[in-house]
Structures are given as structure tokens and as C-alpha cells.
N, CA and C of each residue as an Amber inpcrd file, in Angstrom:
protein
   453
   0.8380000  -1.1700000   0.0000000   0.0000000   0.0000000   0.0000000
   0.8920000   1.2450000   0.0000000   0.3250000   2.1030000  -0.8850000
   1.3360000   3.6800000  -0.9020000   1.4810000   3.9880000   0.3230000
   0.6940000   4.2960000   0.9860000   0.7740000   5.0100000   2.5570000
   1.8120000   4.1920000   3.5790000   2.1510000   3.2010000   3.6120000
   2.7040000   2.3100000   4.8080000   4.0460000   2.4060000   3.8510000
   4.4440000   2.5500000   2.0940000   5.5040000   2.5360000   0.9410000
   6.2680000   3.8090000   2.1810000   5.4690000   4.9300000   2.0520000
   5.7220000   6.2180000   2.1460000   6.0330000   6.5450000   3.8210000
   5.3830000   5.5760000   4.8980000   5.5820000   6.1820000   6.1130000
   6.9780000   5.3540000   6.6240000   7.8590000   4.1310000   5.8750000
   8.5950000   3.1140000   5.9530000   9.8570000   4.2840000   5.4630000
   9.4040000   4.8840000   4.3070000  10.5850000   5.8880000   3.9360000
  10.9620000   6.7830000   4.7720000   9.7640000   7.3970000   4.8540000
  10.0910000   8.2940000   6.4080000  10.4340000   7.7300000   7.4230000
  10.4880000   6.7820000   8.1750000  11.0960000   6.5650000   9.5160000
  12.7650000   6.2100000   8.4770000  13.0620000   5.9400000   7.9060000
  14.4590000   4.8620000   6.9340000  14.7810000   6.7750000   6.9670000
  14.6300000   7.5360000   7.0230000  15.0990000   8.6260000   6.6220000
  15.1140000   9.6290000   7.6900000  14.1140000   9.4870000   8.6570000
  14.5810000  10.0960000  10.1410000  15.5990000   9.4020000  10.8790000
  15.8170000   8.0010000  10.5480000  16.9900000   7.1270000  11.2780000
  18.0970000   7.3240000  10.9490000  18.2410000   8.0060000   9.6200000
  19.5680000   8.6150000   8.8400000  19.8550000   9.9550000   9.7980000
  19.3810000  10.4400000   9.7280000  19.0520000  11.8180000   9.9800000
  19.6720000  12.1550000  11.9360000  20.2850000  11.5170000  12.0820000
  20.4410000  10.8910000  13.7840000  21.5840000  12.0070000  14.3800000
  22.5970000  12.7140000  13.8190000  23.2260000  13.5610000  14.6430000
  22.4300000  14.6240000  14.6630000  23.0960000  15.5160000  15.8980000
  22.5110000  16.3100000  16.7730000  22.0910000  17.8230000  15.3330000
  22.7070000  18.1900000  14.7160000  22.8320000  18.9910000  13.4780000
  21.3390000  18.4990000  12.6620000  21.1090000  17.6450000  12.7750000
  20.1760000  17.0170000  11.5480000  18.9900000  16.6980000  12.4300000
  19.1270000  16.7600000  14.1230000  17.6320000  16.2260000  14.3000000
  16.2230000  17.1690000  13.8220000  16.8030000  17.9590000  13.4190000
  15.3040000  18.7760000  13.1150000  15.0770000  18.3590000  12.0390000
  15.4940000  17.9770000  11.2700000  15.0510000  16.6150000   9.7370000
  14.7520000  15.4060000  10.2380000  15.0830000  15.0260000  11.4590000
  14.7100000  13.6880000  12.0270000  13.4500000  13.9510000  11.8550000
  12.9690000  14.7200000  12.9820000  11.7350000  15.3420000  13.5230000
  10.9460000  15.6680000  12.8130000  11.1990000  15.6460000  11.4450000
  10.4360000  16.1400000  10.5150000   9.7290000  15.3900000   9.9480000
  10.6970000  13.9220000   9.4070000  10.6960000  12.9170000   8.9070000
   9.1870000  12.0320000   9.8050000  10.2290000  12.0420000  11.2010000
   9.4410000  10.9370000  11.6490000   7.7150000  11.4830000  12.1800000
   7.5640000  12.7800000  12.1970000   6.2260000  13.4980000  11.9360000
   5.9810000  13.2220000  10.6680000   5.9950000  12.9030000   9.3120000
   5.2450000  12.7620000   8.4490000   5.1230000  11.2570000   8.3270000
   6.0130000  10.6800000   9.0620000   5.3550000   9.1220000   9.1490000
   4.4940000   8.7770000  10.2630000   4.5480000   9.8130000  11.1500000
   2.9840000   9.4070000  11.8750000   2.0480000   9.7310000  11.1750000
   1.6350000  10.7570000  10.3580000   0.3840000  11.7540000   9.6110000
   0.3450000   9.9960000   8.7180000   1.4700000   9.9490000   7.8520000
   0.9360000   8.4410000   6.9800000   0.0930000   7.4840000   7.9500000
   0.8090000   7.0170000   9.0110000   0.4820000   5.8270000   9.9120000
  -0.7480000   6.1420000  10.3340000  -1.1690000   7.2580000  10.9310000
  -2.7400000   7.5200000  11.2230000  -3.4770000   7.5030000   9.7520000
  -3.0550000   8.2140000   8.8980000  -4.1200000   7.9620000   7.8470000
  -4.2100000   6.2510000   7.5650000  -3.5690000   5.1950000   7.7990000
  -3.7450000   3.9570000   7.7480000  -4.3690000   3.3680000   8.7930000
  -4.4300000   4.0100000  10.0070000  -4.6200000   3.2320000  11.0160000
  -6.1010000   4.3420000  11.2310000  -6.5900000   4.9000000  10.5300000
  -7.6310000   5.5460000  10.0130000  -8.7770000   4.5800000   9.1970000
  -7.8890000   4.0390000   8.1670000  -8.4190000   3.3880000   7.3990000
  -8.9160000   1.7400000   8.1040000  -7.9750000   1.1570000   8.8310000
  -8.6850000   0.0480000   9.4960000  -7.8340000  -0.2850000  11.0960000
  -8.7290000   0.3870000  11.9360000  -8.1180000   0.3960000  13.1480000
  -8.0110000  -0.8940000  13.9160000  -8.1020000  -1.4430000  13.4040000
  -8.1400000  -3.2960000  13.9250000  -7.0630000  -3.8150000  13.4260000
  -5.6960000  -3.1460000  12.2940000  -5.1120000  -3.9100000  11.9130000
  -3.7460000  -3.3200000  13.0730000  -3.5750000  -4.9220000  13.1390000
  -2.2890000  -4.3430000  14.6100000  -0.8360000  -4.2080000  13.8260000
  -0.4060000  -4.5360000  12.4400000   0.5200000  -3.6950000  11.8480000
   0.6380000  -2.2230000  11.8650000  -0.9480000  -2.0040000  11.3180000
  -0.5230000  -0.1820000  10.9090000  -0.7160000   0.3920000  12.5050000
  -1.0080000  -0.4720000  13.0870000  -1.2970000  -0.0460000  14.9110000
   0.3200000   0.4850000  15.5510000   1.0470000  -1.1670000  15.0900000
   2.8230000  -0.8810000  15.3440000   3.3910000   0.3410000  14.5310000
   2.9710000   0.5620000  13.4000000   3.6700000   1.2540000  12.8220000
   3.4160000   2.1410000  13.5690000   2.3430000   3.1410000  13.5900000
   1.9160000   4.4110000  14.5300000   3.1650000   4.7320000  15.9550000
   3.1210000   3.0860000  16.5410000   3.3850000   2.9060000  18.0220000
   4.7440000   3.1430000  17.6750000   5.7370000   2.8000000  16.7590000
   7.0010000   3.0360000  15.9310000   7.2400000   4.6680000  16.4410000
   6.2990000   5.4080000  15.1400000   6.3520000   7.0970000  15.4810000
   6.6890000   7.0100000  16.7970000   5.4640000   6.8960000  17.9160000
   5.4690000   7.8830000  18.8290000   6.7080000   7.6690000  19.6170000
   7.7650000   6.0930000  19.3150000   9.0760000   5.8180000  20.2380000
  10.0870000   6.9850000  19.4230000   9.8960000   7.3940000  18.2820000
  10.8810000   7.9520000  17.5000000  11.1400000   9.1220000  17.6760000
   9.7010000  10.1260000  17.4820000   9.5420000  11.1930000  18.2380000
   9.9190000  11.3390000  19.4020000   9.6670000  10.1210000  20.2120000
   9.7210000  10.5570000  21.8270000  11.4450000  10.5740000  22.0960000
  12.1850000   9.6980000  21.4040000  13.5520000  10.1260000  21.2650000
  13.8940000  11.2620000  20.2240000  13.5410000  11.9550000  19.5720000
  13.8260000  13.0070000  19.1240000  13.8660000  14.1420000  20.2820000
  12.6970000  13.9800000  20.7830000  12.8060000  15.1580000  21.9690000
  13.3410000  15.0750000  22.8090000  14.2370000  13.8190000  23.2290000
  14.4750000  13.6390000  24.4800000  16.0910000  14.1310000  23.8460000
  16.3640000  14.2040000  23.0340000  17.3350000  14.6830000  22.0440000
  17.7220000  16.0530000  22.6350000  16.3640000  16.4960000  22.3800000
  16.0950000  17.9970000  22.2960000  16.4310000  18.6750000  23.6110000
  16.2680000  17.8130000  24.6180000  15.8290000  18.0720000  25.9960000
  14.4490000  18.3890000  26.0730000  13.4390000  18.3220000  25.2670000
  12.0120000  18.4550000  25.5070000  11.6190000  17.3770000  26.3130000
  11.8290000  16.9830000  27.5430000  11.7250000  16.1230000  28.4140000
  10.2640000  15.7180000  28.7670000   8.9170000  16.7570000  28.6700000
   7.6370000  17.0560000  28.9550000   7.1580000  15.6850000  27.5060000
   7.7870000  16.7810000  26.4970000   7.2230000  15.8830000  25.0060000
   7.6450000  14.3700000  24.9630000   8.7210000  14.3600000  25.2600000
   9.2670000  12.6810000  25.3900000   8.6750000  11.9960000  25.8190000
   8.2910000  12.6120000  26.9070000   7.5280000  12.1230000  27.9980000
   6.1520000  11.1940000  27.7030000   5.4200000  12.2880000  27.1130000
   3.6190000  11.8860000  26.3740000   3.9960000  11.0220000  25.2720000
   5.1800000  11.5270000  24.4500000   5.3610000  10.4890000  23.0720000
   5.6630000   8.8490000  23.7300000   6.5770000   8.6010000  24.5240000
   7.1530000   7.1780000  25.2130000   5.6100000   7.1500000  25.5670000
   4.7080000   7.5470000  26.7640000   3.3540000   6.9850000  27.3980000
   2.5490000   6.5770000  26.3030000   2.5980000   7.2470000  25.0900000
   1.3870000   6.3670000  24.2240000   1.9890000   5.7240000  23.3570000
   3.5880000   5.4010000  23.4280000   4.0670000   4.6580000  23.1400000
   3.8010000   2.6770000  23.4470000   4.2770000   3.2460000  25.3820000
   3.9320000   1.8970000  25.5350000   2.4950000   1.4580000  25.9150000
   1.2320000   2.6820000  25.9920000  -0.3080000   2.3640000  25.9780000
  -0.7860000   1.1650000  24.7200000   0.3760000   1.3610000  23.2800000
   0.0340000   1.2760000  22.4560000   0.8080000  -0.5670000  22.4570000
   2.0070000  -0.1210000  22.8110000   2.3870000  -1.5220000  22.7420000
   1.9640000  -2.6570000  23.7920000   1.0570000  -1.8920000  24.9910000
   0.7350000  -2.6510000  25.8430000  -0.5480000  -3.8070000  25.5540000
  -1.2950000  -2.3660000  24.4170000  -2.4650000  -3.1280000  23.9970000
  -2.3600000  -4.2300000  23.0190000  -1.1560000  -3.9430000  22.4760000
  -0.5000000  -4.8400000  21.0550000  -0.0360000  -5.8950000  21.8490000
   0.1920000  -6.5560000  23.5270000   1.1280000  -7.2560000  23.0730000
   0.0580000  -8.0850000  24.4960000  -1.1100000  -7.3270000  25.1790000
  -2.4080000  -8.1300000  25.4930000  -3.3240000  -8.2350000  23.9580000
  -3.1210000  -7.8180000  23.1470000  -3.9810000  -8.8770000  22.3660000
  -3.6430000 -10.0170000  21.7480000  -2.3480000 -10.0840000  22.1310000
  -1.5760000 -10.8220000  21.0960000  -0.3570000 -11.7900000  22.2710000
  -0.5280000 -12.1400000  23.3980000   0.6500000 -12.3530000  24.1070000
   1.5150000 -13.3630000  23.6340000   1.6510000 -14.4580000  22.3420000
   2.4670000 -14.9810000  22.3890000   3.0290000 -14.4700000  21.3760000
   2.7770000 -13.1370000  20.8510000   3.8630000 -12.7690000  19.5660000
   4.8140000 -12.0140000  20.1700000   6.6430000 -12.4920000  19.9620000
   7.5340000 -12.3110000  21.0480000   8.0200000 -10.7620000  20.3780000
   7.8710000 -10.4580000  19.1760000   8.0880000  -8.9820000  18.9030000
   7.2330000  -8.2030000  19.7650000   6.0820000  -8.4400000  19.5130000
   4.9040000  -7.3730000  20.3320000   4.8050000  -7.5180000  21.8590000
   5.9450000  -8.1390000  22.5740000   6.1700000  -8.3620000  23.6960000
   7.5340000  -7.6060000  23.9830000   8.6660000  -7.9460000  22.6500000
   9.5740000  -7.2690000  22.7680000   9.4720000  -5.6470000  22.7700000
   8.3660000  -5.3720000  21.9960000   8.3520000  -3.9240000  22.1690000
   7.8140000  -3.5670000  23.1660000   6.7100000  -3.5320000  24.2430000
   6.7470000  -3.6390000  25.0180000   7.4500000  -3.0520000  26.4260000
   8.9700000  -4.2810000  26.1170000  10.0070000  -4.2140000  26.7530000
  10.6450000  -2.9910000  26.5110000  10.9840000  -2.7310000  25.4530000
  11.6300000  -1.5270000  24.5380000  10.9090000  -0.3700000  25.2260000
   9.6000000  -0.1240000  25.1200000   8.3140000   1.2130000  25.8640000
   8.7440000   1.1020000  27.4050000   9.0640000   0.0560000  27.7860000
   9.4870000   0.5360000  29.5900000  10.5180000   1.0270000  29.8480000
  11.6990000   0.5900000  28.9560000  12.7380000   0.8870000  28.5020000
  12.9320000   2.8390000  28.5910000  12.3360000   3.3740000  27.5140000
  12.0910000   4.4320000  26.7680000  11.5970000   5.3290000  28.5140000
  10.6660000   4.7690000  28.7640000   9.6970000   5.4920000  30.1200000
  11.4270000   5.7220000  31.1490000  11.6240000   4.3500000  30.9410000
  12.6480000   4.3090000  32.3300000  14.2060000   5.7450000  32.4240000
  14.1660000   5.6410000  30.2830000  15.0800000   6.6860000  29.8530000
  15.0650000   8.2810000  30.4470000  13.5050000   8.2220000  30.5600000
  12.8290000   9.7490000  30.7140000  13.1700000   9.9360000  32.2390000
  12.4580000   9.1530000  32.8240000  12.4390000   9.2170000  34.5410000
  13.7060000   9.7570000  34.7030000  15.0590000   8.5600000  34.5610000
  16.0870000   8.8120000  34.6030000  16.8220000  10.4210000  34.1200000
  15.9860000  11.2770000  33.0050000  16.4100000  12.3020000  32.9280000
  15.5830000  13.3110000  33.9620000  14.7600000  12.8700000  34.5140000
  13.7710000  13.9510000  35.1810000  13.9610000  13.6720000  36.8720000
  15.1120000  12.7130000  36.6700000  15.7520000  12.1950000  38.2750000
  14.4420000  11.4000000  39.0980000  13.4020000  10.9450000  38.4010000
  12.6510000  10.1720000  39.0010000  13.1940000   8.7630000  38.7020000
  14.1710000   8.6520000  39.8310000  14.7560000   7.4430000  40.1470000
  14.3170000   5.8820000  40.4860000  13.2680000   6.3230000  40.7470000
  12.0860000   4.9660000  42.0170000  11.3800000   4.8270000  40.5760000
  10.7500000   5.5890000  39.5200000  10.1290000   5.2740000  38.4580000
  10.9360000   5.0000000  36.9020000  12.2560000   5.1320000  36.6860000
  12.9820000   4.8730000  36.5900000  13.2990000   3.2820000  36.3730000
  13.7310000   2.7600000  37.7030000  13.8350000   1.6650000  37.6210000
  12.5620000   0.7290000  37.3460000  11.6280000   0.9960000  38.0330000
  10.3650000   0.3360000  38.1200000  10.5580000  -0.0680000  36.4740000
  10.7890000   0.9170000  35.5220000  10.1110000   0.8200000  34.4250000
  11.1200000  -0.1750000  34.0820000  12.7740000  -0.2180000  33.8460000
  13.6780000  -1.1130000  33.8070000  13.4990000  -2.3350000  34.2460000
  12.9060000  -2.6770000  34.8550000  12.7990000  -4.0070000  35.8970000
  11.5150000  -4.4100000  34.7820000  10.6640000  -3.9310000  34.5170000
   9.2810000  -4.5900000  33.9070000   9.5280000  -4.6940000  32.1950000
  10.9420000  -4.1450000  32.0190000  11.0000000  -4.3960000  30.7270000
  12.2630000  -5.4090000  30.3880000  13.1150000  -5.7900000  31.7480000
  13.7860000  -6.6720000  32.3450000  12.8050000  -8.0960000  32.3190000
  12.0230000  -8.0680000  33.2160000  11.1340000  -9.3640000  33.2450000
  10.6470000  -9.7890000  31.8720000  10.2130000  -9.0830000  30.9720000
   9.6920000  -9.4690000  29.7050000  11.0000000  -9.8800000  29.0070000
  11.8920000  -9.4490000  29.2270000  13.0830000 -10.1200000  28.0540000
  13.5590000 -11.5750000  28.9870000  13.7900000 -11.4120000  30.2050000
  13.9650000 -12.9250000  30.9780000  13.1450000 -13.5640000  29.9220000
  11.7670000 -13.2740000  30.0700000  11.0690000 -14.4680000  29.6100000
  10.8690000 -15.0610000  28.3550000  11.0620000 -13.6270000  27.4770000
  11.4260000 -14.3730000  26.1050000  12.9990000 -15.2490000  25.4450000
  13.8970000 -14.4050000  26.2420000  15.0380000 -15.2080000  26.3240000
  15.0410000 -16.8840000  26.6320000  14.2470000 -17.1940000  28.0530000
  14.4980000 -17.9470000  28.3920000  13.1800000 -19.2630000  27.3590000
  12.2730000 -18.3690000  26.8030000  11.4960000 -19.2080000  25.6780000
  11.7980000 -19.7340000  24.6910000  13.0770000 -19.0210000  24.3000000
  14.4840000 -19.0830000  23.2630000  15.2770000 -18.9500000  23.4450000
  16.1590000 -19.7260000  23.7830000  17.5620000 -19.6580000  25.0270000
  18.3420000 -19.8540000  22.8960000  17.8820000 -20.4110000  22.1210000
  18.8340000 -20.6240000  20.4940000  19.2000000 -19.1540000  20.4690000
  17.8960000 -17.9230000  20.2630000  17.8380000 -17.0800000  19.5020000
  18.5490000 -16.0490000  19.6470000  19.4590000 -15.4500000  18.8830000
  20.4400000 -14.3830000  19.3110000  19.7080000 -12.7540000  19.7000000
  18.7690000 -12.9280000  19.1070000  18.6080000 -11.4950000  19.3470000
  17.8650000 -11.3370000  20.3080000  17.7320000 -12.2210000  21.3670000
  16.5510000 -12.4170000  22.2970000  17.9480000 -12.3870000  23.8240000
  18.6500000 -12.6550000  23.4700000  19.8910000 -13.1340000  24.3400000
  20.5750000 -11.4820000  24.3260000  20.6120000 -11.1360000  23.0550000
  21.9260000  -9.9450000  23.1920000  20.6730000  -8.5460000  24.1630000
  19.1390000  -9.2630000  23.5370000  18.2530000  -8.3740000  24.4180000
  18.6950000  -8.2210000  26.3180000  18.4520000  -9.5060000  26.4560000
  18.4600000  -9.5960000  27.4650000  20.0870000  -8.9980000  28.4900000
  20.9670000  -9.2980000  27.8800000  22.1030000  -8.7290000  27.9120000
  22.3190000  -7.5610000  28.2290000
């Protein structure tokens, strides 16, 4: 589909875009691949791809700002980050990506705390995105990328 062609370019092109000089092309980028991702996830809100994709944006953005020091914005972008992956990965609990991300959204939360010196929330969030990789690790003790996660 054009729209998901076009919002895939944009994130492939805000990820380029990664030193400190260029994040305002990040930011740019990865804002016109949310506008795509909602117009898809517009079109059929039940599909939990164009759902991830969306949930994609708001981790991308939310590190753009945290870039920025917009610590407030990071903030809301990571929360409906992991609202989004939380719902993706209770509808779905044995798909180990949509679990891994998840992990990744507590991750992101735990990043913020840590800049806003909320230490006690912080970890909390580390530890719950800790437990989810134990468990996929240990579901796939073969798989490398489940191991270097956990790592």
C-alpha cells in the first residue's frame, strides 16, 4: 500500500538523519510518518501492523525530543508509546516482537524518569522491561537477538 511505501521511507530517513545537526530533519521525517500511519490506522483500526507502525512514530519522536531536551514531550510520546504496545502485546501475548516492544516502551519510560531524576520510576520501568526479556530469552535460550536483548 502507498501510505505504509511512504511512512517506511520516512522513519528509513529520520533514522539517517540521527546527529545532533540534523535532528530537526529527524523530527520532521518521523512526523510525516505518523500523519501516513494515522491515515492507515484511520483506514482500518483493527489492523495491529498499521497499529505498530503508529506505536514506531510515537518511540521515534519521543527520542527526538528527548534529544532535544524536551523532556515534557518525550515524555507523552514514550506513554502512548507503551499504551500502544501494551495493547498490542495483550492482544496478542504470544507474539515475542509485540512483547519485545513492550520491553523496549518501559525501557524508553525508564530513559525519561532517569532524565527527570525520578529514580524509584525509573527503575520500576527497567525491571518490567527486564522481566519481559527474561522471559522471552528464556522461551528461546537458540535465539540471538533475544539473548543480546536480554544482555
Amino acid at each position: 500500500m502507498l501510505f505504509r511505501s511512504y511512512w517506511w521511507i520516512r522513519i528509513e530517513l529520520g533514522d539517517r538523519a540521527t546527529s545532533y545537526e540534523t535532528v530537526a530533519a529527524a523530527l520532521a521525517h518521523y512526523e510525516a510518518a505518523e500523519k501516513s500511519a494515522r491515515r492507515l490506522v484511520g483506514l482500518d483500526d483493527s489492523n495491529s501492523v498499521w497499529q505498530r507502525d503508529l506505536s514506531v512514530c510515537f518511540n521515534k519522536l519521543g527520542s527526538v525530543f528527548l534529544t532535544l531536551g524536551r523532556t515534557d514531550d518525550a515524555l507523552a510520546q514514550f506513554e502512548t508509546y507503551s499504551k500502544m504496545c501494551r495493547a498490542l502485546a495483550e492482544a496478542d501475548p504470544h507474539d515475542a516482537q509485540k512483547q519485545r516492544d513492550l520491553s523496549i516502551s518501559y525501557d524508553r519510560l525508564g530513559d525519561v524518569f532517569l532524565t527527570l531524576g525520578r529514580t524509584d520510576d525509573a527503575l520500576a520501568q527497567f525491571e518490567d522491561g527486564l522481566k519481559i526479556r527474561r522471559a522471552l530469552a528464556a522461551a528461546d535460550p537458540r535465539d540471538a537477538q533475544k539473548q543480546r536483548d536480554l544482555s
